[in-house]
Amino acid sequence: MLAALCTTSFIAPSFAETLKFVSWQKDEKGYGDWWGEVIKAFEAKHPGVTVEWTKVERNAYADTMTTLFAGGQPPQIVHLASFEFQAFAENGWLENLDPWIEKSGIDMTGWAGQETCRWNDETACIMMLYFGFVMGYNQEILDAEGLTVPTNWEEFLDVARKTTKDLNGDGIIDQFGTGHETRGGGGQYLTEMLNYILDAGGSWTDAEGNVTIDTPEMVEGLTRWKTVISENLSPRDMTAGDVRKLFADGKIALKLEGPWLYPIMEQGAAFEKLKLTKPPFTPPNGGSSNVLAMASEIPDEQKELVWDFIATAMSPEFQSRYATVANSTPPSATADISGAEEAVPHFDLLVETQKAAAAAKVDRIPAGLEINFNEFAKMVMEEAQRMIIEDLDPAAVAATMQEKAEAIQSY
């Protein structure tokens, strides 16, 4: 895939008909559909201009994009996760969007998560999604055990334990109480853990960027994570997509997830038995998700086109469509979401959890570790996995994580 992306020569200013756009969301139901509509509208406004849309898998995404930028072959339209754009901005690879925003007159007041896009006192990107988690549950599984929807950690653990079962007596668990990705990259692993850490009152760092892992609250959060995984209340060694499909097909009782869960539920065999509610944890997990930016080292003619692509995605029309097509809360505070509940029956729930996460300033990116996030996330994942495999004391693990995180931060 990387070789294919690099084969196209850099486009000369006089032949700026093709803009490269790389994304991991191309085939995703909801988000991929929305991007497709944005591209179609943009191309209609610019006859002769084509957006070359290429998919790169999420687990190879950051490395692929880094190679493209370092090799002088960046996509003109830059799509990144909100926890990885910082390294690109630090290298000077992203255009400062402040002049473009000012020139266009776009009102950014209340744009959810936009403060995360500030880097070195410049606007490096536009936030495309700030979300709060919801909880999916299988009503049939709960009814079979005489259980109600959990509203706190203790109830959640009780339901997860009672619904984790070997249904056919072959000695293999085939119905799980909950489900978390444990096979993917560090960023997703930390997101899964964060559900329990936040409710326990813990955080990786404080607002000033000081590492705060070796605390009683973090020890409690790590203990909860260890309990869920070591008791096999969640399937192991599965990707996020695998786990979501298990829930959609009726093999998992409770699923903590972002707003993208609903389109996956719709495609599952158990859709009629599935419902959504707010998570039993306070505050809910959530935060910034992905951003849109512009490569800095491209011709001015291309920059004009890229900004219009970004502005199209930010337009009132497409911010409203974000609710009904992508099934998610648009970042624009002024987006017209009236009628969104007709396409997304639980839309009020998405707004409620988004506001709750935002009020608590929840984000998956620890302050002070933005540049080193990938290394930090890998370290935490490895230490958490060691805690489970070797049955280590979470207090000792928290102390180890604290020491290693401070070392990473000092690089």
XYZ file of C-alpha atoms in Angstrom:
411
model
C 0.000 0.000 0.000
C 2.811 2.396 0.884
C 4.527 1.721 -2.431
C 1.306 2.452 -4.297
C 0.826 5.708 -2.393
C 4.344 6.816 -3.275
C 4.140 6.075 -7.006
C 2.243 9.248 -7.848
C 4.665 12.073 -8.586
C 4.197 15.324 -6.727
C 1.666 17.338 -8.687
C 2.921 20.532 -10.280
C 0.914 23.685 -9.538
C -0.376 23.907 -13.097
C -1.768 20.400 -12.921
C -3.492 20.495 -9.545
C -6.426 18.356 -10.643
C -5.821 15.506 -8.182
C -5.682 15.790 -4.387
C -4.584 12.791 -2.373
C -6.677 11.909 0.673
C -5.618 8.957 2.833
C -7.987 7.646 5.513
C -8.647 4.549 7.602
C -12.402 5.296 7.539
C -13.055 4.732 3.842
C -14.961 1.457 4.256
C -16.588 2.250 7.603
C -20.360 2.398 7.573
C -21.472 5.865 8.598
C -18.171 7.756 8.589
C -17.080 6.395 5.231
C -20.491 7.267 3.764
C -20.188 10.818 5.090
C -16.702 11.337 3.666
C -17.980 10.049 0.345
C -20.694 12.726 0.315
C -18.169 15.463 1.179
C -15.890 14.356 -1.662
C -18.764 14.252 -4.143
C -19.915 17.767 -3.209
C -16.372 19.150 -3.356
C -15.696 17.652 -6.785
C -19.002 19.052 -8.039
C -17.852 22.552 -7.023
C -14.508 22.068 -8.788
C -14.979 20.459 -12.219
C -11.815 18.690 -13.274
C -10.540 18.286 -9.716
C -10.471 14.738 -8.357
C -9.961 13.526 -4.808
C -7.890 10.342 -4.851
C -9.206 8.553 -1.771
C -7.039 5.708 -0.467
C -7.523 3.492 2.576
C -4.706 2.522 4.947
C -5.470 0.222 7.871
C -5.545 1.876 11.267
C -2.772 -0.253 12.801
C -0.331 0.829 10.051
C -1.638 4.355 9.643
C 0.779 6.523 11.649
C 3.858 4.769 10.245
C 2.551 5.027 6.679
C 1.755 8.724 6.976
C 5.113 9.466 8.595
C 6.899 7.732 5.713
C 4.894 9.678 3.123
C 5.640 13.028 4.765
C 9.309 12.251 5.407
C 9.676 11.177 1.768
C 8.154 14.402 0.431
C 5.000 12.641 -0.826
C 2.325 13.722 1.678
C -1.377 13.612 0.898
C -2.535 17.159 0.363
C -5.670 16.526 2.477
C -4.396 15.219 5.813
C -6.566 12.950 7.971
C -5.078 11.898 11.324
C -6.148 10.601 14.702
C -6.273 13.377 17.281
C -3.545 11.668 19.297
C -1.030 11.571 16.445
C -1.203 14.933 14.658
C 1.105 16.578 17.226
C 4.256 14.888 15.914
C 3.399 15.985 12.353
C 2.806 19.574 13.506
C 6.029 19.575 15.526
C 7.937 18.594 12.366
C 6.424 21.547 10.491
C 4.481 19.266 8.160
C 1.051 20.837 8.813
C -0.136 24.213 7.589
C -1.106 26.852 10.153
C -4.848 27.164 9.542
C -5.378 30.413 11.478
C -5.078 32.661 8.376
C -7.419 30.395 6.425
C -10.029 30.401 9.177
C -9.805 34.187 9.514
C -10.044 34.731 5.757
C -13.077 32.438 5.425
C -14.901 33.990 8.385
C -15.922 30.580 9.784
C -17.156 30.906 13.369
C -15.281 28.354 15.490
C -17.015 29.309 18.738
C -17.959 26.190 20.665
C -16.420 23.818 18.092
C -16.104 20.662 20.217
C -12.548 19.608 20.988
C -10.974 22.327 18.850
C -8.621 23.401 21.643
C -6.807 20.097 21.157
C -5.846 21.248 17.641
C -3.746 24.130 18.972
C -0.047 23.376 18.749
C 2.788 25.856 19.279
C 0.176 28.635 19.433
C -1.160 27.776 15.970
C -4.209 25.939 14.680
C -2.707 22.792 13.190
C -5.995 21.052 12.374
C -9.779 21.025 12.578
C -11.389 18.615 15.033
C -13.815 16.319 13.235
C -15.265 14.445 16.196
C -15.492 14.849 19.962
C -17.603 12.129 21.490
C -18.862 10.551 24.669
C -19.139 6.809 25.175
C -22.457 4.983 25.367
C -23.204 1.463 26.573
C -24.864 -1.128 24.396
C -26.639 -4.011 26.089
C -28.389 -7.188 25.020
C -31.843 -7.186 26.611
C -32.429 -10.885 25.932
C -29.226 -11.923 27.716
C -30.042 -9.766 30.734
C -33.619 -11.064 30.895
C -32.425 -14.669 30.779
C -30.439 -14.070 33.977
C -33.046 -11.851 35.650
C -30.677 -8.873 35.545
C -31.234 -5.153 35.076
C -29.061 -2.639 33.264
C -26.094 -1.754 35.531
C -25.724 1.808 36.815
C -22.335 1.624 38.593
C -19.104 -0.405 38.655
C -20.308 -2.961 41.192
C -23.472 -3.689 39.210
C -21.517 -3.753 35.939
C -19.094 -6.344 37.329
C -21.965 -8.445 38.693
C -23.773 -8.466 35.342
C -20.557 -9.221 33.440
C -19.778 -12.175 35.679
C -23.286 -13.651 35.537
C -23.555 -13.361 31.747
C -20.131 -14.854 30.925
C -20.963 -18.466 30.093
C -20.125 -21.690 28.342
C -23.513 -22.218 26.712
C -22.934 -25.617 25.100
C -20.852 -27.337 27.781
C -17.710 -27.789 25.695
C -15.530 -25.992 28.235
C -15.108 -22.900 26.054
C -16.711 -19.554 26.912
C -18.971 -18.503 24.044
C -20.975 -15.686 25.686
C -19.148 -12.821 27.369
C -20.249 -10.239 29.907
C -18.441 -7.423 28.107
C -15.892 -6.928 25.338
C -12.654 -4.983 24.875
C -10.012 -4.905 22.179
C -6.773 -6.418 23.459
C -5.040 -7.145 20.161
C -4.699 -3.750 18.515
C -2.319 -0.861 19.097
C -1.524 0.919 22.330
C -3.836 3.855 21.679
C -6.935 1.683 21.507
C -5.772 -0.435 24.450
C -5.493 2.702 26.614
C -8.932 3.838 25.480
C -10.443 0.535 26.627
C -8.700 0.801 30.019
C -9.797 4.407 30.443
C -13.409 3.363 31.013
C -12.426 1.937 34.396
C -9.701 4.423 35.272
C -11.937 7.485 34.911
C -14.693 6.027 37.086
C -12.098 5.209 39.758
C -11.000 8.861 39.739
C -7.651 8.217 38.067
C -5.789 9.879 35.203
C -2.489 9.351 33.405
C -1.405 12.961 33.978
C -2.808 16.088 35.587
C -3.780 19.311 33.789
C -0.189 20.571 34.012
C 1.191 17.416 32.396
C 2.641 15.797 35.517
C 2.458 11.978 35.491
C -0.112 10.781 38.057
C -0.149 6.995 37.636
C 1.206 5.949 41.048
C -1.938 6.950 42.952
C -4.660 5.009 44.811
C -7.196 5.985 42.154
C -5.047 4.631 39.336
C -4.360 1.448 41.293
C -8.116 0.948 41.625
C -8.602 1.528 37.897
C -5.867 -0.967 37.016
C -7.398 -3.463 39.449
C -10.742 -3.214 37.682
C -9.111 -3.732 34.280
C -7.190 -6.728 35.567
C -10.380 -8.218 37.007
C -12.329 -7.947 33.740
C -9.568 -9.391 31.569
C -8.138 -12.049 33.910
C -11.599 -13.438 34.724
C -12.259 -13.759 30.963
C -15.295 -11.496 31.180
C -14.119 -10.160 27.803
C -12.831 -12.225 24.875
C -9.056 -12.025 24.503
C -6.736 -11.333 21.582
C -9.385 -9.710 19.407
C -9.403 -6.506 17.376
C -11.956 -3.769 17.985
C -13.854 -4.856 14.875
C -13.994 -8.457 16.043
C -15.375 -7.495 19.453
C -17.965 -5.118 18.035
C -19.206 -7.815 15.678
C -19.542 -10.279 18.569
C -21.742 -7.778 20.375
C -23.787 -7.071 17.243
C -24.318 -10.803 16.749
C -25.516 -11.402 20.316
C -22.418 -12.908 21.943
C -21.690 -10.084 24.418
C -24.039 -8.670 27.073
C -22.547 -5.193 27.672
C -20.407 -3.078 25.315
C -18.840 0.278 26.185
C -18.217 2.139 22.936
C -18.312 5.405 21.034
C -21.219 6.566 18.836
C -19.979 4.456 15.920
C -21.362 1.346 17.636
C -24.925 1.837 16.376
C -24.256 1.381 12.629
C -22.434 -1.844 13.519
C -25.372 -2.974 15.654
C -27.701 -2.398 12.698
C -25.727 -4.922 10.641
C -25.680 -7.592 13.364
C -27.783 -10.710 13.754
C -28.971 -9.593 17.214
C -29.985 -6.028 16.309
C -33.579 -6.372 17.521
C -32.337 -7.438 20.976
C -29.816 -4.620 21.403
C -30.312 -1.262 23.107
C -28.206 1.743 24.064
C -27.999 3.681 27.303
C -25.521 5.905 29.134
C -22.502 4.143 30.651
C -22.615 3.124 34.320
C -19.368 5.039 34.887
C -18.815 8.697 35.791
C -17.549 10.552 33.882
C -18.136 8.653 30.665
C -15.134 7.827 28.533
C -14.785 9.979 25.452
C -12.702 12.739 23.957
C -11.307 13.794 20.642
C -11.161 11.312 17.796
C -9.815 12.487 14.436
C -8.737 15.688 12.724
C -8.481 17.213 9.260
C -5.414 19.217 8.260
C -3.415 20.501 5.305
C 0.099 19.551 4.265
C 2.330 22.625 4.535
C 4.799 21.847 1.736
C 2.417 21.928 -1.220
C 1.810 24.603 -3.884
C -0.454 27.543 -3.052
C -2.968 26.495 -5.715
C -3.407 23.160 -3.981
C -3.700 24.843 -0.582
C -6.664 26.848 -1.873
C -8.374 23.638 -2.975
C -7.545 21.767 0.237
C -8.934 24.568 2.360
C -12.156 24.505 0.365
C -12.370 20.752 0.982
C -11.954 21.366 4.713
C -14.486 24.211 4.605
C -16.941 21.928 2.817
C -16.635 19.380 5.619
C -17.167 22.207 8.137
C -20.182 23.669 6.349
C -23.603 23.759 8.053
C -24.924 21.273 5.499
C -22.308 18.627 6.178
C -22.171 19.234 9.911
C -25.892 18.450 9.955
C -25.312 15.417 7.740
C -22.705 14.214 10.237
C -25.535 13.486 12.652
C -27.711 11.527 10.245
C -25.113 9.841 8.006
C -22.200 9.284 10.395
C -24.588 8.770 13.330
C -22.407 11.033 15.504
C -22.482 14.379 17.234
C -21.069 17.064 14.920
C -18.336 19.263 16.410
C -20.064 22.454 15.217
C -22.010 24.062 18.053
C -24.414 25.634 15.559
C -25.152 22.559 13.439
C -28.852 21.981 12.848
C -29.489 18.551 14.348
C -33.262 18.843 14.414
C -34.751 15.633 13.128
C -31.538 13.698 13.764
C -33.427 11.407 16.120
C -35.482 10.168 13.154
C -32.348 8.641 11.612
C -30.593 8.036 14.943
C -33.208 7.245 17.629
C -30.671 7.609 20.445
C -29.233 10.938 19.284
C -30.170 12.729 22.520
C -28.104 10.123 24.370
C -25.070 10.894 22.180
C -25.419 14.605 22.942
C -25.801 13.906 26.670
C -22.659 11.791 26.938
C -20.670 14.154 24.704
C -21.511 17.072 27.021
C -20.742 15.010 30.137
C -17.323 13.990 28.807
C -16.564 17.544 27.687
C -17.595 19.011 31.063
C -15.140 16.647 32.764
C -12.447 17.559 30.175
C -12.036 13.902 29.232
C -9.591 13.117 26.482
C -7.656 10.042 25.469
C -4.477 12.103 25.015
C -2.665 12.740 28.323
C -1.464 16.312 28.751
C 2.313 16.493 28.626
C 2.669 13.245 26.666
C 1.250 14.312 23.305
C 4.478 13.966 21.314
C 5.438 10.727 23.054
C 1.941 9.272 23.123
C 2.621 6.254 20.896
C 5.630 5.230 22.979
C 3.731 5.886 26.216
C 0.719 3.870 25.042
C 2.930 0.955 24.000
C 4.601 0.967 27.423
C 1.294 1.017 29.314
C -0.129 -1.787 27.169
C 2.938 -3.953 27.726
C 2.928 -3.386 31.500
C -0.830 -4.007 31.742
C -0.500 -7.225 29.771
C 2.368 -8.306 32.038
C 0.176 -7.552 35.061
C -2.467 -9.954 33.768
C -0.187 -12.716 32.463
C 2.087 -12.755 35.529
C -0.688 -11.909 38.023
C 1.166 -8.859 39.341
C -0.035 -6.514 42.085
C -1.660 -3.453 40.410
C 0.035 -1.191 42.975
C 3.460 -2.426 41.861
C 2.454 -2.059 38.219
C 1.306 1.539 38.814
C 4.704 2.359 40.348
C 6.506 0.834 37.356
C 4.310 2.711 34.890
C 4.932 5.965 36.771
C 8.704 5.559 36.554
C 8.684 4.603 32.882
C 6.217 7.362 31.931
C 8.404 10.005 33.596
C 11.414 8.655 31.683
C 9.506 8.830 28.380
C 8.393 12.366 29.179
C 11.971 13.492 29.820
C 13.250 12.464 26.371
